[in-house]
């Protein structure tokens, strides 16, 4: 572990190498992701696009390419919508993002690590990448009634707002993230003053109220190292909008407000954004106290020099605070507001100022505009679009309680000396995607029937299962660029974060998926990969996803056009495995009883792929593996392993529900299938990619032990409920570590998906020579479960170092990267699988650790 700690300090030193101050900031933790604001990443990567497909793969998929091009043209030019995967307009890499603001499911706003408000997701699932330059914090220092220093806390030197003092020197500041909090430390050159801005969002495990709130708090700790007192003001400026073209659509207006409740007062400005679709109110507020002065400017135009606002603050450290509302904007105009909070800071002393930001968009429509959805937070704050003042008051009076709960949750892991610092950073910071994955958390409409009329006695479900009715409906995107909700083959990996931290949301999602499993949609639709027309949804088959945010999620399942739903053999298996894993971690017997008949139905639909009766399902074509374009013939390590694990799980569930006949049936399949799997795929060192005997069938797949991973995560995998011999699993993992990890990129970039036994990457498909960060975290968890603690951490470390420290992909961890040049699909769901590593660590009896309570879900 000493080498890991040394590596930690060296990498942090690189990111902080340009920091010239020695100020540590106020209350900044040791662990997390830290970077000097002047840092520049040397490597600039480009997104994978259609032009990056190799000639051989282009020839092989020319039909797909033509069909995709036609579909893309119709979507963008005829329907005027955004395709849910755009191969021609991938997002460029912006090495700027920090921890997003806001709770879960109410929209997010990302503040970059240099302080920019630069990524917006207020309309559910639809992202807008725009830095709004007027959204800033400014500091004003006064001594003896005179302003001695006034500075925008931004490195920018924009062509507008030139009446402001821009160009703060980034070498005197650093950013530190430990999600859901972040700290920015500004040492003010020549002033002997240090400011620490602490950003707090209410993302709290096992909390289903405050975690849903669309709010964030900024606490400014001010350290005055001088031998004389100072008056300090912080000014927060905010544009009414998000930098989108509708900011100029006209009709937007601002108004000041004051709210006193329960002996606490807050005041600020409401910015009403009055669009025809999904209107919302932004709110900036500050907490009033006897020794704090709050002032505001209701409206100013964020263009030109904007010198009047600057002069207003510099004159006396406060703003004019006019009463009344601003007039609605004219078309083509923008409007902004400003809020200032001031206090006295004694010599050699400390003080703090508190701001909040809230956004109230209580009801939303998706792209189809078919129906309105009511966000979860409205259960507690109402859906009348007037909650912004109350939300702000609640945030400013409750954030300390949030922080206590966050610290209680994180402390056992942060204090565990057996874990390296990089892992602690990765574990918490990757969690950003739970909130910032286009996430929607809504109330279940009263007229909803999740299984479309099929009740439990007929193999269906209750129309409104209790867990969805109580805890709401939850959906998150496969990725910010791959805009499909609850993509199930990827959720299989990411689901560990939900089931461990918000188990009721995990179960709610499972009920929704189960409801769609038992339904069908016979509508014929062209599938781009095969060129065939086939039904949108086949009964007793798990959907690939539940829809596109530019359409109508939940009502129109399966946005994915690449493959027929029925082709995705691994989805059914992943459903069964998650059902038991979720039961194992929650002990929710009602959930298990509800899911048992559906598990039986999807397993029956898989049985037809056991064409030779050996207990092992066959594969053919492209869609049976998680890697598109990587041809599979016959049983494969990945799907075959998931199948055996699913059969093993069915044995266990049959025992739990006291169905001896089902147990015997699945036990017989498991015994025959395990023998066939071993005979067809084991080569003495690892499981072959597939059993076809073709030239590349002996490639080493990094994810070949995924079935064993889920068994171990579910408390199975040995004794009576074992599908794979332990010695062979360990041997296979050792081969993967030696080849896919250590023989790839010097062992510094994680595990490549496919490796040839001679030690070169498998380049037979567009994805076989990629590193999939979420798969690597799952692989690392598997290693830890099998006692390979050091190897597991080393495997995962390569991904964290590459993404967060070398490539500048903070808070936008992609699906994949290659050894050189290319990445694919920024801000992706699958890396949430790092929480599977924590589950493995919590359940491992083999490692020495500081005693702590496992991060497992409560049963309440």
PDB file of N, CA, C and O in Angstrom, residues 146-189:
ATOM      1  N   UNK A 146     -13.342  52.523   3.237  1.00  0.00           N
ATOM      2  CA  UNK A 146     -12.863  52.651   1.860  1.00  0.00           C
ATOM      3  C   UNK A 146     -12.677  51.257   1.234  1.00  0.00           C
ATOM      4  O   UNK A 146     -12.163  50.352   1.894  1.00  0.00           O
ATOM      5  N   UNK A 147     -13.090  51.120  -0.020  1.00  0.00           N
ATOM      6  CA  UNK A 147     -12.853  49.864  -0.732  1.00  0.00           C
ATOM      7  C   UNK A 147     -11.391  49.781  -1.137  1.00  0.00           C
ATOM      8  O   UNK A 147     -10.866  50.690  -1.787  1.00  0.00           O
ATOM      9  N   UNK A 148     -10.737  48.682  -0.722  1.00  0.00           N
ATOM     10  CA  UNK A 148      -9.309  48.510  -1.026  1.00  0.00           C
ATOM     11  C   UNK A 148      -9.069  47.425  -2.076  1.00  0.00           C
ATOM     12  O   UNK A 148      -7.961  47.325  -2.619  1.00  0.00           O
ATOM     13  N   UNK A 149     -10.111  46.620  -2.357  1.00  0.00           N
ATOM     14  CA  UNK A 149      -9.913  45.516  -3.314  1.00  0.00           C
ATOM     15  C   UNK A 149     -11.286  45.055  -3.766  1.00  0.00           C
ATOM     16  O   UNK A 149     -12.184  44.847  -2.956  1.00  0.00           O
ATOM     17  N   UNK A 150     -11.476  44.913  -5.085  1.00  0.00           N
ATOM     18  CA  UNK A 150     -12.722  44.343  -5.613  1.00  0.00           C
ATOM     19  C   UNK A 150     -12.372  43.525  -6.851  1.00  0.00           C
ATOM     20  O   UNK A 150     -11.743  44.053  -7.770  1.00  0.00           O
ATOM     21  N   UNK A 151     -12.771  42.268  -6.846  1.00  0.00           N
ATOM     22  CA  UNK A 151     -12.297  41.347  -7.878  1.00  0.00           C
ATOM     23  C   UNK A 151     -13.373  40.304  -8.197  1.00  0.00           C
ATOM     24  O   UNK A 151     -13.948  39.706  -7.293  1.00  0.00           O
ATOM     25  N   UNK A 152     -13.622  40.093  -9.502  1.00  0.00           N
ATOM     26  CA  UNK A 152     -14.419  38.946  -9.914  1.00  0.00           C
ATOM     27  C   UNK A 152     -13.567  37.698  -9.702  1.00  0.00           C
ATOM     28  O   UNK A 152     -12.413  37.647 -10.147  1.00  0.00           O
ATOM     29  N   UNK A 153     -14.112  36.707  -9.031  1.00  0.00           N
ATOM     30  CA  UNK A 153     -13.338  35.498  -8.728  1.00  0.00           C
ATOM     31  C   UNK A 153     -13.399  34.538  -9.915  1.00  0.00           C
ATOM     32  O   UNK A 153     -13.938  33.432  -9.848  1.00  0.00           O
ATOM     33  N   UNK A 154     -12.820  35.010 -11.009  1.00  0.00           N
ATOM     34  CA  UNK A 154     -12.826  34.254 -12.256  1.00  0.00           C
ATOM     35  C   UNK A 154     -11.540  34.534 -13.018  1.00  0.00           C
ATOM     36  O   UNK A 154     -11.056  35.675 -13.037  1.00  0.00           O
ATOM     37  N   UNK A 155     -11.022  33.506 -13.668  1.00  0.00           N
ATOM     38  CA  UNK A 155      -9.824  33.660 -14.491  1.00  0.00           C
ATOM     39  C   UNK A 155     -10.141  34.267 -15.851  1.00  0.00           C
ATOM     40  O   UNK A 155      -9.233  34.633 -16.604  1.00  0.00           O
ATOM     41  N   UNK A 156     -11.423  34.369 -16.179  1.00  0.00           N
ATOM     42  CA  UNK A 156     -11.831  34.829 -17.503  1.00  0.00           C
ATOM     43  C   UNK A 156     -11.455  36.285 -17.747  1.00  0.00           C
ATOM     44  O   UNK A 156     -11.364  37.088 -16.819  1.00  0.00           O
ATOM     45  N   UNK A 157     -11.276  36.610 -19.030  1.00  0.00           N
ATOM     46  CA  UNK A 157     -11.130  37.998 -19.496  1.00  0.00           C
ATOM     47  C   UNK A 157     -12.067  38.167 -20.699  1.00  0.00           C
ATOM     48  O   UNK A 157     -11.620  38.202 -21.842  1.00  0.00           O
ATOM     49  N   UNK A 158     -13.379  38.252 -20.447  1.00  0.00           N
ATOM     50  CA  UNK A 158     -14.349  38.211 -21.545  1.00  0.00           C
ATOM     51  C   UNK A 158     -14.409  39.523 -22.313  1.00  0.00           C
ATOM     52  O   UNK A 158     -14.004  40.575 -21.808  1.00  0.00           O
ATOM     53  N   UNK A 159     -14.947  39.461 -23.532  1.00  0.00           N
ATOM     54  CA  UNK A 159     -15.089  40.693 -24.323  1.00  0.00           C
ATOM     55  C   UNK A 159     -16.238  41.570 -23.844  1.00  0.00           C
ATOM     56  O   UNK A 159     -16.349  42.719 -24.259  1.00  0.00           O
ATOM     57  N   UNK A 160     -17.134  41.027 -23.001  1.00  0.00           N
ATOM     58  CA  UNK A 160     -18.235  41.819 -22.446  1.00  0.00           C
ATOM     59  C   UNK A 160     -17.976  42.097 -20.969  1.00  0.00           C
ATOM     60  O   UNK A 160     -17.027  41.583 -20.373  1.00  0.00           O
ATOM     61  N   UNK A 161     -18.852  42.905 -20.371  1.00  0.00           N
ATOM     62  CA  UNK A 161     -18.761  43.239 -18.938  1.00  0.00           C
ATOM     63  C   UNK A 161     -17.376  43.754 -18.579  1.00  0.00           C
ATOM     64  O   UNK A 161     -16.817  43.419 -17.517  1.00  0.00           O
ATOM     65  N   UNK A 162     -16.825  44.570 -19.431  1.00  0.00           N
ATOM     66  CA  UNK A 162     -15.444  45.026 -19.219  1.00  0.00           C
ATOM     67  C   UNK A 162     -15.321  46.108 -18.159  1.00  0.00           C
ATOM     68  O   UNK A 162     -14.211  46.534 -17.829  1.00  0.00           O
ATOM     69  N   UNK A 163     -16.461  46.537 -17.618  1.00  0.00           N
ATOM     70  CA  UNK A 163     -16.402  47.431 -16.472  1.00  0.00           C
ATOM     71  C   UNK A 163     -16.088  46.711 -15.172  1.00  0.00           C
ATOM     72  O   UNK A 163     -15.910  47.353 -14.133  1.00  0.00           O
ATOM     73  N   UNK A 164     -16.017  45.370 -15.229  1.00  0.00           N
ATOM     74  CA  UNK A 164     -15.688  44.573 -14.043  1.00  0.00           C
ATOM     75  C   UNK A 164     -14.200  44.246 -14.043  1.00  0.00           C
ATOM     76  O   UNK A 164     -13.550  44.227 -15.088  1.00  0.00           O
ATOM     77  N   UNK A 165     -13.681  43.941 -12.883  1.00  0.00           N
ATOM     78  CA  UNK A 165     -12.256  43.603 -12.755  1.00  0.00           C
ATOM     79  C   UNK A 165     -12.082  42.088 -12.892  1.00  0.00           C
ATOM     80  O   UNK A 165     -12.280  41.339 -11.945  1.00  0.00           O
ATOM     81  N   UNK A 166     -11.729  41.646 -14.094  1.00  0.00           N
ATOM     82  CA  UNK A 166     -11.571  40.227 -14.397  1.00  0.00           C
ATOM     83  C   UNK A 166     -10.113  39.795 -14.234  1.00  0.00           C
ATOM     84  O   UNK A 166      -9.259  40.577 -13.846  1.00  0.00           O
ATOM     85  N   UNK A 167      -9.864  38.532 -14.580  1.00  0.00           N
ATOM     86  CA  UNK A 167      -8.493  38.044 -14.674  1.00  0.00           C
ATOM     87  C   UNK A 167      -7.844  37.691 -13.352  1.00  0.00           C
ATOM     88  O   UNK A 167      -6.638  37.918 -13.165  1.00  0.00           O
ATOM     89  N   UNK A 168      -8.625  37.135 -12.421  1.00  0.00           N
ATOM     90  CA  UNK A 168      -8.020  36.633 -11.179  1.00  0.00           C
ATOM     91  C   UNK A 168      -6.928  35.616 -11.528  1.00  0.00           C
ATOM     92  O   UNK A 168      -7.085  34.799 -12.430  1.00  0.00           O
ATOM     93  N   UNK A 169      -5.825  35.660 -10.795  1.00  0.00           N
ATOM     94  CA  UNK A 169      -4.685  34.785 -11.079  1.00  0.00           C
ATOM     95  C   UNK A 169      -4.935  33.403 -10.501  1.00  0.00           C
ATOM     96  O   UNK A 169      -4.960  33.204  -9.282  1.00  0.00           O
ATOM     97  N   UNK A 170      -5.113  32.424 -11.396  1.00  0.00           N
ATOM     98  CA  UNK A 170      -5.461  31.073 -10.980  1.00  0.00           C
ATOM     99  C   UNK A 170      -4.399  30.370 -10.167  1.00  0.00           C
ATOM    100  O   UNK A 170      -4.681  29.358  -9.512  1.00  0.00           O
ATOM    101  N   UNK A 171      -3.175  30.858 -10.171  1.00  0.00           N
ATOM    102  CA  UNK A 171      -2.105  30.231  -9.398  1.00  0.00           C
ATOM    103  C   UNK A 171      -2.297  30.409  -7.889  1.00  0.00           C
ATOM    104  O   UNK A 171      -1.626  29.767  -7.100  1.00  0.00           O
ATOM    105  N   UNK A 172      -3.232  31.287  -7.518  1.00  0.00           N
ATOM    106  CA  UNK A 172      -3.489  31.538  -6.095  1.00  0.00           C
ATOM    107  C   UNK A 172      -4.762  30.828  -5.613  1.00  0.00           C
ATOM    108  O   UNK A 172      -5.268  31.145  -4.536  1.00  0.00           O
ATOM    109  N   UNK A 173      -5.264  29.883  -6.394  1.00  0.00           N
ATOM    110  CA  UNK A 173      -6.514  29.222  -6.015  1.00  0.00           C
ATOM    111  C   UNK A 173      -6.472  27.751  -6.392  1.00  0.00           C
ATOM    112  O   UNK A 173      -5.773  27.346  -7.316  1.00  0.00           O
ATOM    113  N   UNK A 174      -7.235  26.955  -5.652  1.00  0.00           N
ATOM    114  CA  UNK A 174      -7.408  25.555  -6.040  1.00  0.00           C
ATOM    115  C   UNK A 174      -8.832  25.104  -5.754  1.00  0.00           C
ATOM    116  O   UNK A 174      -9.564  25.728  -4.969  1.00  0.00           O
ATOM    117  N   UNK A 175      -9.215  24.017  -6.417  1.00  0.00           N
ATOM    118  CA  UNK A 175     -10.548  23.437  -6.306  1.00  0.00           C
ATOM    119  C   UNK A 175     -10.393  22.038  -5.713  1.00  0.00           C
ATOM    120  O   UNK A 175      -9.456  21.308  -6.055  1.00  0.00           O
ATOM    121  N   UNK A 176     -11.339  21.667  -4.854  1.00  0.00           N
ATOM    122  CA  UNK A 176     -11.287  20.354  -4.213  1.00  0.00           C
ATOM    123  C   UNK A 176     -12.698  19.782  -4.199  1.00  0.00           C
ATOM    124  O   UNK A 176     -13.627  20.414  -3.683  1.00  0.00           O
ATOM    125  N   UNK A 177     -12.880  18.590  -4.766  1.00  0.00           N
ATOM    126  CA  UNK A 177     -14.205  17.981  -4.852  1.00  0.00           C
ATOM    127  C   UNK A 177     -14.248  16.672  -4.090  1.00  0.00           C
ATOM    128  O   UNK A 177     -13.377  15.816  -4.249  1.00  0.00           O
ATOM    129  N   UNK A 178     -15.247  16.527  -3.279  1.00  0.00           N
ATOM    130  CA  UNK A 178     -15.596  15.264  -2.636  1.00  0.00           C
ATOM    131  C   UNK A 178     -17.122  15.241  -2.637  1.00  0.00           C
ATOM    132  O   UNK A 178     -17.771  15.665  -1.689  1.00  0.00           O
ATOM    133  N   UNK A 179     -17.673  14.777  -3.745  1.00  0.00           N
ATOM    134  CA  UNK A 179     -19.104  14.876  -4.000  1.00  0.00           C
ATOM    135  C   UNK A 179     -19.912  14.246  -2.859  1.00  0.00           C
ATOM    136  O   UNK A 179     -19.521  13.206  -2.337  1.00  0.00           O
ATOM    137  N   UNK A 180     -21.009  14.899  -2.430  1.00  0.00           N
ATOM    138  CA  UNK A 180     -21.702  16.014  -3.076  1.00  0.00           C
ATOM    139  C   UNK A 180     -21.272  17.411  -2.624  1.00  0.00           C
ATOM    140  O   UNK A 180     -22.049  18.358  -2.765  1.00  0.00           O
ATOM    141  N   UNK A 181     -20.051  17.528  -2.108  1.00  0.00           N
ATOM    142  CA  UNK A 181     -19.550  18.849  -1.733  1.00  0.00           C
ATOM    143  C   UNK A 181     -18.301  19.172  -2.538  1.00  0.00           C
ATOM    144  O   UNK A 181     -17.617  18.285  -3.053  1.00  0.00           O
ATOM    145  N   UNK A 182     -18.002  20.465  -2.622  1.00  0.00           N
ATOM    146  CA  UNK A 182     -16.775  20.918  -3.272  1.00  0.00           C
ATOM    147  C   UNK A 182     -16.331  22.212  -2.608  1.00  0.00           C
ATOM    148  O   UNK A 182     -17.150  22.964  -2.068  1.00  0.00           O
ATOM    149  N   UNK A 183     -15.028  22.462  -2.645  1.00  0.00           N
ATOM    150  CA  UNK A 183     -14.428  23.632  -2.028  1.00  0.00           C
ATOM    151  C   UNK A 183     -13.553  24.346  -3.065  1.00  0.00           C
ATOM    152  O   UNK A 183     -12.792  23.691  -3.780  1.00  0.00           O
ATOM    153  N   UNK A 184     -13.675  25.675  -3.144  1.00  0.00           N
ATOM    154  CA  UNK A 184     -12.741  26.458  -3.953  1.00  0.00           C
ATOM    155  C   UNK A 184     -12.055  27.450  -3.022  1.00  0.00           C
ATOM    156  O   UNK A 184     -12.726  28.237  -2.333  1.00  0.00           O
ATOM    157  N   UNK A 185     -10.737  27.383  -2.986  1.00  0.00           N
ATOM    158  CA  UNK A 185      -9.944  28.217  -2.087  1.00  0.00           C
ATOM    159  C   UNK A 185      -9.272  29.320  -2.902  1.00  0.00           C
ATOM    160  O   UNK A 185      -8.544  29.043  -3.855  1.00  0.00           O
ATOM    161  N   UNK A 186      -9.560  30.567  -2.541  1.00  0.00           N
ATOM    162  CA  UNK A 186      -8.979  31.727  -3.208  1.00  0.00           C
ATOM    163  C   UNK A 186      -8.116  32.494  -2.208  1.00  0.00           C
ATOM    164  O   UNK A 186      -8.631  33.030  -1.221  1.00  0.00           O
ATOM    165  N   UNK A 187      -6.810  32.509  -2.440  1.00  0.00           N
ATOM    166  CA  UNK A 187      -5.953  33.407  -1.670  1.00  0.00           C
ATOM    167  C   UNK A 187      -5.883  34.722  -2.445  1.00  0.00           C
ATOM    168  O   UNK A 187      -5.573  34.726  -3.635  1.00  0.00           O
ATOM    169  N   UNK A 188      -6.202  35.819  -1.783  1.00  0.00           N
ATOM    170  CA  UNK A 188      -6.249  37.111  -2.481  1.00  0.00           C
ATOM    171  C   UNK A 188      -4.873  37.761  -2.415  1.00  0.00           C
ATOM    172  O   UNK A 188      -4.441  38.195  -1.334  1.00  0.00           O
ATOM    173  N   UNK A 189      -4.162  37.801  -3.540  1.00  0.00           N
ATOM    174  CA  UNK A 189      -2.774  38.290  -3.543  1.00  0.00           C
ATOM    175  C   UNK A 189      -2.664  39.698  -2.971  1.00  0.00           C
ATOM    176  O   UNK A 189      -3.413  40.606  -3.348  1.00  0.00           O
TER     177      UNK A 189
END
